Coordinates of C-alpha atoms in Angstrom, one line a residue:
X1 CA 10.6 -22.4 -22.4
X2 CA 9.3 -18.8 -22.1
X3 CA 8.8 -17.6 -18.2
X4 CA 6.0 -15.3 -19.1
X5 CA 2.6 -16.3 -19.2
X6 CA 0.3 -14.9 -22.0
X7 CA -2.6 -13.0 -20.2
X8 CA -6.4 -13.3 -21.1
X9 CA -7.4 -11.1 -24.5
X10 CA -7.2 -7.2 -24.7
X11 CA -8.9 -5.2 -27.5
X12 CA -7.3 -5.9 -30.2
X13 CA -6.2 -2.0 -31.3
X14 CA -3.1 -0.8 -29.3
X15 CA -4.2 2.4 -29.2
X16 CA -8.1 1.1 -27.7
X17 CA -5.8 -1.1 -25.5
X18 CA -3.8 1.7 -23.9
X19 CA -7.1 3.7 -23.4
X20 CA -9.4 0.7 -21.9
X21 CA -8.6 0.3 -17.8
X22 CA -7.9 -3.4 -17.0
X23 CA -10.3 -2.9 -14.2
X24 CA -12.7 0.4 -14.0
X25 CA -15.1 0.9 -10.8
X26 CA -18.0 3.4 -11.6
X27 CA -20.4 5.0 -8.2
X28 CA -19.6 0.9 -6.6
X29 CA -21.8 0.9 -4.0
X30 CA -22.2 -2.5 -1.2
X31 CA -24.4 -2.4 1.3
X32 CA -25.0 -5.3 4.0
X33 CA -28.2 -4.4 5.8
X34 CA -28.1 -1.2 7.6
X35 CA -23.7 -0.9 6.7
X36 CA -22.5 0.7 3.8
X37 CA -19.4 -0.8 3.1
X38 CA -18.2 0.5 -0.1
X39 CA -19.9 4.3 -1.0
X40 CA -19.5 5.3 -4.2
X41 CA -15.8 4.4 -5.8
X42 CA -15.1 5.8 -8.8
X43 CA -11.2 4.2 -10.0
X44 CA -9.3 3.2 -13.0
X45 CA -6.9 0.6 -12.7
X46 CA -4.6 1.2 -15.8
X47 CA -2.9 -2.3 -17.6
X48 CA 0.2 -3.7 -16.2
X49 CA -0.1 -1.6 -13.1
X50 CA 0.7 -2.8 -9.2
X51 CA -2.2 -0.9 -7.6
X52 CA -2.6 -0.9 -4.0
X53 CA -5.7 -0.5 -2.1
X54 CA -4.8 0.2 1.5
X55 CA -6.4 1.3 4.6
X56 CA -7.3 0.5 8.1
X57 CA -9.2 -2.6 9.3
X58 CA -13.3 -2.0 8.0
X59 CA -12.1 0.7 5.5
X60 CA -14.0 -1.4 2.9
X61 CA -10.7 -2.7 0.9
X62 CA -11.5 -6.4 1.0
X63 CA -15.5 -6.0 0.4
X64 CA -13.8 -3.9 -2.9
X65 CA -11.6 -6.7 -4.1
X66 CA -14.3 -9.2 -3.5
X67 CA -16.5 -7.8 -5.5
X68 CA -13.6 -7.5 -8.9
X69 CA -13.4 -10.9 -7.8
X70 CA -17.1 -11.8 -8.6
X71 CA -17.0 -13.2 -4.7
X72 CA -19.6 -10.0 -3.7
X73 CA -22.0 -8.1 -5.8
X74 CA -22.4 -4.7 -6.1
X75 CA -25.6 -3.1 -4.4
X76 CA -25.4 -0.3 -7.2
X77 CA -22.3 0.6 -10.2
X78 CA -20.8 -0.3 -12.6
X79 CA -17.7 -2.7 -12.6
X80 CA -15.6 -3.2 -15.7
X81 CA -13.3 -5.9 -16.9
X82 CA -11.1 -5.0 -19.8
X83 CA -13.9 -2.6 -20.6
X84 CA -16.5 -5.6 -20.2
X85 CA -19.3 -5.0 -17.7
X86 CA -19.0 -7.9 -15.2
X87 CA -23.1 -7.3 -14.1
X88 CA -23.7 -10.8 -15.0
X89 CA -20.6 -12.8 -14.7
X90 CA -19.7 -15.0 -12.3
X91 CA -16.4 -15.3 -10.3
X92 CA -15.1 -18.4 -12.3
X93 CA -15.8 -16.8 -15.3
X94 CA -14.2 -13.9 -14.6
X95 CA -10.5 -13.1 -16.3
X96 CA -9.1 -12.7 -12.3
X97 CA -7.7 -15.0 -9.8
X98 CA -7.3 -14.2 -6.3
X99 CA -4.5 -15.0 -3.9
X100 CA -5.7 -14.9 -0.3
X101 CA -3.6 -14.4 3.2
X102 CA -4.2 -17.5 4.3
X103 CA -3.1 -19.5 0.8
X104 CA -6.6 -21.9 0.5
X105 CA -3.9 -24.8 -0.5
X106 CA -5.3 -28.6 -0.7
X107 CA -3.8 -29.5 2.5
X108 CA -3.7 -33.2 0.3
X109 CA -2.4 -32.4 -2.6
X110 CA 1.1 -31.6 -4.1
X111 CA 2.0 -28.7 -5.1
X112 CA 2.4 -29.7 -8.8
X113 CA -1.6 -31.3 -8.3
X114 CA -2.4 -27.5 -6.2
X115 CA -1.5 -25.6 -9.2
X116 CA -3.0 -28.1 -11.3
X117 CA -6.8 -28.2 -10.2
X118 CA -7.7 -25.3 -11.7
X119 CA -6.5 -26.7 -15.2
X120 CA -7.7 -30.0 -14.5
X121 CA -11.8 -28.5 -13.8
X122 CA -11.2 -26.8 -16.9
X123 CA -10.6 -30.0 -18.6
X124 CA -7.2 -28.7 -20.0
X125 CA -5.5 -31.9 -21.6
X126 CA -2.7 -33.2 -20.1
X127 CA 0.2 -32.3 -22.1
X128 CA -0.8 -28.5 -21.9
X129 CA -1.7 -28.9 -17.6
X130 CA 2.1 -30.8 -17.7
X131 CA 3.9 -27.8 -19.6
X132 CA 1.5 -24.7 -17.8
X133 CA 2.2 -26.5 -14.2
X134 CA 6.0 -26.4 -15.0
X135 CA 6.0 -23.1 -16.7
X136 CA 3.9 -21.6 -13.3
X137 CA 6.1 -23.3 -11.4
X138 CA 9.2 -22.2 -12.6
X139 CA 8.5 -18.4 -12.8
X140 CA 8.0 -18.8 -8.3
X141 CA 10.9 -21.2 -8.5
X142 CA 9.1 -23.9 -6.8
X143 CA 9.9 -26.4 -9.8
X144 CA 12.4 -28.5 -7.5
X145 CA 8.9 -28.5 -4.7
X146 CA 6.9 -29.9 -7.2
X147 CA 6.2 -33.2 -5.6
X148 CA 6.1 -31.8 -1.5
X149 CA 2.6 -31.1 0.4
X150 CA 1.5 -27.9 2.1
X151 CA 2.4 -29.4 5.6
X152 CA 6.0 -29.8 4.5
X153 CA 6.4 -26.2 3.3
X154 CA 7.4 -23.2 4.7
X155 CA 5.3 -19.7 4.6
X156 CA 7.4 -18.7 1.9
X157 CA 7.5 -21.9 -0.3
X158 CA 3.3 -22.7 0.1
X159 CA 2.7 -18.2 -0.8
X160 CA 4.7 -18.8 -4.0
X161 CA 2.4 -21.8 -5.0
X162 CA -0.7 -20.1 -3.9
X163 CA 1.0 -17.3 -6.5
X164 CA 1.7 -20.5 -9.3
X165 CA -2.3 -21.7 -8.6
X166 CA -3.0 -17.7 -9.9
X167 CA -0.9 -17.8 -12.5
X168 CA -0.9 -20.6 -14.4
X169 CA -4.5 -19.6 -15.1
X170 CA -3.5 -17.0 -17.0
X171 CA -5.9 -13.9 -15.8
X172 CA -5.9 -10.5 -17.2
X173 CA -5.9 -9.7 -13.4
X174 CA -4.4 -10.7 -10.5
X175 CA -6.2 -9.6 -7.1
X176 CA -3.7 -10.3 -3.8
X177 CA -5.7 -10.0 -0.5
X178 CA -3.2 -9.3 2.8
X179 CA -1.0 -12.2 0.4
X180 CA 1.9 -11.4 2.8
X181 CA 0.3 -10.9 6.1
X182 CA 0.7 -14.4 7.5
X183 CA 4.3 -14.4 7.0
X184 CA 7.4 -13.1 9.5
X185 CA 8.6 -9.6 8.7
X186 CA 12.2 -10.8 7.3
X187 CA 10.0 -13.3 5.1
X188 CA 7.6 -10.7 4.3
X189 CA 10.3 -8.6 3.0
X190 CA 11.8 -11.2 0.6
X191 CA 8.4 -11.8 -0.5
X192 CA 8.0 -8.4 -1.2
X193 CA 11.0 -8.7 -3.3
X194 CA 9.5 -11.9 -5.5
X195 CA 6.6 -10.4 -6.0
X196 CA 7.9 -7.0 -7.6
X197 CA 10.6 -9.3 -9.6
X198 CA 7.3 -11.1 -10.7
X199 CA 4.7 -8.4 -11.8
X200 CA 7.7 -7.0 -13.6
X201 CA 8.4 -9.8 -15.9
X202 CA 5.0 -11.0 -16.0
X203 CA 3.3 -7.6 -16.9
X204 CA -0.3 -8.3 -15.4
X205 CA -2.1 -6.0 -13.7
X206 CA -1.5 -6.8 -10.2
X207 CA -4.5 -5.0 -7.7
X208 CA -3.4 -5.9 -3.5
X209 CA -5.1 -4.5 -1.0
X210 CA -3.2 -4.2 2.3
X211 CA -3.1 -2.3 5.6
X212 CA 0.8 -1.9 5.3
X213 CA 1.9 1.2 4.5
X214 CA 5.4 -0.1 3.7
X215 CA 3.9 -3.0 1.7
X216 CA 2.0 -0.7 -0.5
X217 CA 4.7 2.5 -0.4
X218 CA 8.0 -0.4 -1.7
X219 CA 5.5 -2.3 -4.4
X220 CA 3.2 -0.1 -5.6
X221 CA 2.6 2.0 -8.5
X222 CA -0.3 3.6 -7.5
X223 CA -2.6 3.5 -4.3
X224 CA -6.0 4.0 -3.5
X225 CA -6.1 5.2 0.3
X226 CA -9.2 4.1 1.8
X227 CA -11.7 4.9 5.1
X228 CA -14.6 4.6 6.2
X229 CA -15.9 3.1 2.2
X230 CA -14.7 6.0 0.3
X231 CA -11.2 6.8 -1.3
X232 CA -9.5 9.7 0.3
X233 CA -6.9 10.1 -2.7
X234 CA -5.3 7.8 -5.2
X235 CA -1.5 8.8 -6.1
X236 CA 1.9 7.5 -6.7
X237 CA 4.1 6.3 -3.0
X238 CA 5.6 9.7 -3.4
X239 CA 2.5 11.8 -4.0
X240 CA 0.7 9.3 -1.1
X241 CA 3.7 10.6 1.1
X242 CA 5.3 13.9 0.4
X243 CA 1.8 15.4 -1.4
X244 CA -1.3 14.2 1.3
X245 CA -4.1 15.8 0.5
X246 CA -5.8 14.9 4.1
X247 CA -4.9 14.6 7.9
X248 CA -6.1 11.2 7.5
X249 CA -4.1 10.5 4.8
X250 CA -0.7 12.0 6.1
X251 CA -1.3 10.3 9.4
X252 CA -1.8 6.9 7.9
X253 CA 0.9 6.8 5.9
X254 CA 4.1 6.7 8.1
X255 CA 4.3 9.2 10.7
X256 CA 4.1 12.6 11.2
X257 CA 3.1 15.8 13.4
X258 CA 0.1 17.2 13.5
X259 CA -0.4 20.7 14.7
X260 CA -3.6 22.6 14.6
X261 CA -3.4 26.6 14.2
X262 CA -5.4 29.6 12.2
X263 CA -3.9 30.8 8.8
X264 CA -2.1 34.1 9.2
X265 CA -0.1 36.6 6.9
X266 CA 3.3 37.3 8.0
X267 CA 5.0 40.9 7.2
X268 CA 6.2 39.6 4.2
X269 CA 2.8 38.7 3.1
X270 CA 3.3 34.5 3.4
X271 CA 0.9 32.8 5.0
X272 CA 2.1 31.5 8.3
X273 CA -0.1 29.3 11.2
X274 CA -1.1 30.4 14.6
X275 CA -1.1 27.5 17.0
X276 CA -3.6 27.8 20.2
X277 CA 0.0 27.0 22.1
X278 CA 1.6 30.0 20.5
X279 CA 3.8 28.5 17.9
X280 CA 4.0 30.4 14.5
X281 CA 4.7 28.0 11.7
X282 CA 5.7 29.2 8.3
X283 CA 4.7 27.1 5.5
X284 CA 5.6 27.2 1.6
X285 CA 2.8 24.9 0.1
X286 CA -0.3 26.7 -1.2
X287 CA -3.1 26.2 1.2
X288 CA -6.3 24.1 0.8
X289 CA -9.3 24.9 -0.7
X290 CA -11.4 27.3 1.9
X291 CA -8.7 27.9 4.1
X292 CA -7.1 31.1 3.6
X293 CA -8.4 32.2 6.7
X294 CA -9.5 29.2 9.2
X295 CA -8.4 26.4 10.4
X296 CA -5.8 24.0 9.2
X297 CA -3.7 20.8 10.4
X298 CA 0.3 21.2 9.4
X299 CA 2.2 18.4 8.8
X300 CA 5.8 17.6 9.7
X301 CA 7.4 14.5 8.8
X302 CA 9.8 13.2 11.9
X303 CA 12.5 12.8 9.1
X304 CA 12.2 15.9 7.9
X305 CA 13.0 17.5 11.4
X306 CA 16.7 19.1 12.6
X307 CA 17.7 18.2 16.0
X308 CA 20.9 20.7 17.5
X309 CA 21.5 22.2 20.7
X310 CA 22.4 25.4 19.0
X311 CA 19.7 27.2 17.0
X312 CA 20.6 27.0 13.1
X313 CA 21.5 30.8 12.1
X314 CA 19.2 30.2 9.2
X315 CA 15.8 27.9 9.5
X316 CA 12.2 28.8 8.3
X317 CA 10.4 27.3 11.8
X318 CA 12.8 26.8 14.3
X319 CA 11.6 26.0 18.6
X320 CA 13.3 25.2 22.0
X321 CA 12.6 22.2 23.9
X322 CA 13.6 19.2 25.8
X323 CA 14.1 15.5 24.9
X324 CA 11.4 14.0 26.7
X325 CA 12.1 10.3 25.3
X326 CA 14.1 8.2 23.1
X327 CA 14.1 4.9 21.2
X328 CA 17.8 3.7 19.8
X329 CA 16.3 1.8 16.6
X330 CA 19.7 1.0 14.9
X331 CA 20.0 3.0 11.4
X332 CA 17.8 6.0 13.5
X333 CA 17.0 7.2 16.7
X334 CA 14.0 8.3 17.1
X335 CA 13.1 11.2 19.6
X336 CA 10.1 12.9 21.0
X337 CA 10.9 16.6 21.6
X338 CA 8.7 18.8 24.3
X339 CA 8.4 21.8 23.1
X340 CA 8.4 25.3 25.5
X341 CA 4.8 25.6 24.3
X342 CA 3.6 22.0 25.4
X343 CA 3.5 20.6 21.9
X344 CA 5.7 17.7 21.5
X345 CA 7.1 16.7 18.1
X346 CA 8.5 13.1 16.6
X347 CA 12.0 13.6 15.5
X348 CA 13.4 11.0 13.6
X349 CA 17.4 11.2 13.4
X350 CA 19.9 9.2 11.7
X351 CA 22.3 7.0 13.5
X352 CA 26.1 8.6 13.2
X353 CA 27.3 6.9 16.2
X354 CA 26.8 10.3 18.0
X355 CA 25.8 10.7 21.8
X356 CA 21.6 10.0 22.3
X357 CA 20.1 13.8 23.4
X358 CA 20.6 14.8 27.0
X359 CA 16.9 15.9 28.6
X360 CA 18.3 17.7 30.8
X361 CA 19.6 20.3 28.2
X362 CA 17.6 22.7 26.1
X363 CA 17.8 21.4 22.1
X364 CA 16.2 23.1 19.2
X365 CA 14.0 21.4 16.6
X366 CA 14.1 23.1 13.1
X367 CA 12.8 22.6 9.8
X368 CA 12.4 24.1 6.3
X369 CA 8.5 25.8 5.2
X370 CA 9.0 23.5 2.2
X371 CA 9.1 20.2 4.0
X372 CA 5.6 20.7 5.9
X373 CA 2.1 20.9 4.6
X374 CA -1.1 22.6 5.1
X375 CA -3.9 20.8 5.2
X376 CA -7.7 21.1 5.4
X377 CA -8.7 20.8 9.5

């Protein structure tokens, strides 16, 4: 029996199919009263992706998701199916299937009978609901749970069937709202694991929306960073991460250090930042638009920080301080560095089994003009 479930139709042209978005959101606008959640998105979700929507708690995520799902409508927009304008169609009709935090399981049903109601309201006969149940249930490997209840599941075991409910449906789309969020952290990590085995042998466009940054960094192919209703930039983990394009966005995602300053020209002609403490902070990236000479926010990833308690003979932004305070996290330490100036930095250090930083004896924190980044104030 084949483990991959034939999605809902494409076009029928490969080349119109590998043009046409799965899903395509044009100036989505939801308002609720006097609140504006959603403002304007404009995104194409390409086929076969794992697209992450992530933000911060009212960034508008869900309300997005709901409305792909058919669960909201737009205020104003455009939202496209497989190039199909969903206007007028309503969630069960729609070529999605959601799978929520909190599972929505039939606390008195089976799992074979959970994954089967969907089938069975479609009036699906039983041989095919008898091989489509299997078949779902044997790409989550929950075949050998087929005949437990909810109650006599674990986290794990009841997300995969909420998954096998999705699936066995056969969208074009599958929408995933916080679908790891009730679970423990080891749990949510080998669930992290499934899933990314599963959208890679399934090939269906998977869209999650999340507020963990790791969730979305280790799964995702692309993500769509959200606040306050609009999209503040849509990029690969490692564009998201090593490229932000906002303080918003490069403090969200992760950690890092955020220093204020004025753009200045060193003697060499490279622009360098003036920090109201004093620091001068040399920086390689090209600046942002309309701020050759005002104000900008650098970024400095911890990890991208040297700790010694000699000065390096050769660094771009080296500055003396003291280790104010440190937290032994096993594979790192992590440190926060006090700087002569006041400023105090994040430093994030490997473990190598070495002695943790004295305070009581000056350190230097250094770090390459490539590995910070200028950002709009």
């Amino acid at each position: 029996m084949s483990q991959t479930l034939p999605r809902s139709p494409v076009p029928a042209s490969p080349s119109a199919a590998s043009q046409v978005p799965d899903v395509e959101l044009q100036e989505l606008v939801k308002q609720f009263e006097t609140d504006t959640a959603v403002k304007g998105l404009n995104l194409a979700i390409k086929q076969g992706e794992f697209f992450s929507i992530l933000g911060p708690s009212g960034c508008g995520k869900t309300t997005t998701l709901r409305m792909i799902a058919g669960f909201e409508q737009p205020t104003s927009g455009q939202l496209l199916i497989q190039g199909q304008s969903m206007a007028r169609v309503p969630a069960h009709r729609r070529p999605v299937n959601t799978v929520f935090q909190n599972y929505a399981l039939f606390d008195h049903m089976s799992a074979w009978d959970n994954v089967a109601f969907g089938l069975r309201v479609k009036q699906v006969s039983k041989g095919d609901v008898r091989s489509q149940v299997g078949e779902a249930l044997k790409l989550v490997r929950m075949e050998d749970y087929a005949q437990k209840y909810p109650k006599q599941l674990s986290g794990g075991q009841r997300q995969r069937i909420a998954l096998a409910r999705a699936l066995v449906n056969r969208p074009a789309v599958m929408l995933l709202d916080e679908p790891l969020g009730a679970l423990d952290l080891k749990l949510r990590k080998q669930m992290q694991l499934e899933l990314a085995n599963l959208h890679r042998r399934l090939g269906v466009t998977f869209i999650m929306v999340t507020h963990d940054q790791e969730e979305a960094l280790s799964l995702s192919d692309r993500i769509a960073v959200m606040r306050d209703g609009v999209i503040e930039q849509v990029g690969t983990p490692s564009e998201i991460y090593e490229q932000p394009e906002t303080a918003f966005v490069a403090d969200f995602i992760g950690e890092t250090n955020l220093l204020s300053g004025q753009v200045r020209t060193n003697s060499k002609g490279l622009p360098q930042v003036a920090t109201p403490s004093g620091l001068q902070i040399h920086i390689a990236d090209s600046l942002p638009n309309g701020s050759a000479n005002g104000s900008v926010d650098v970024s400095i990833r911890p990890e991208k920080i040297d700790l010694s308690a000699r000065a390096p003979e050769q660094a771009d932004n080296c500055f003396q301080g003291h280790v104010r305070h440190t937290m032994y996290l096993g594979t790192h330490v992590h440190c926060v560095v006090e700087l002569t100036t006041g400023d105090r930095l994040m430093v994030l250090q490997p473990n190598q089994a070495k002695h943790l930083p004295d305070s009581e004896r000056p350190v230097y924190v250094s770090w390459a003009a490539t590995d910070c980044r200028a950002l709009a104030a």
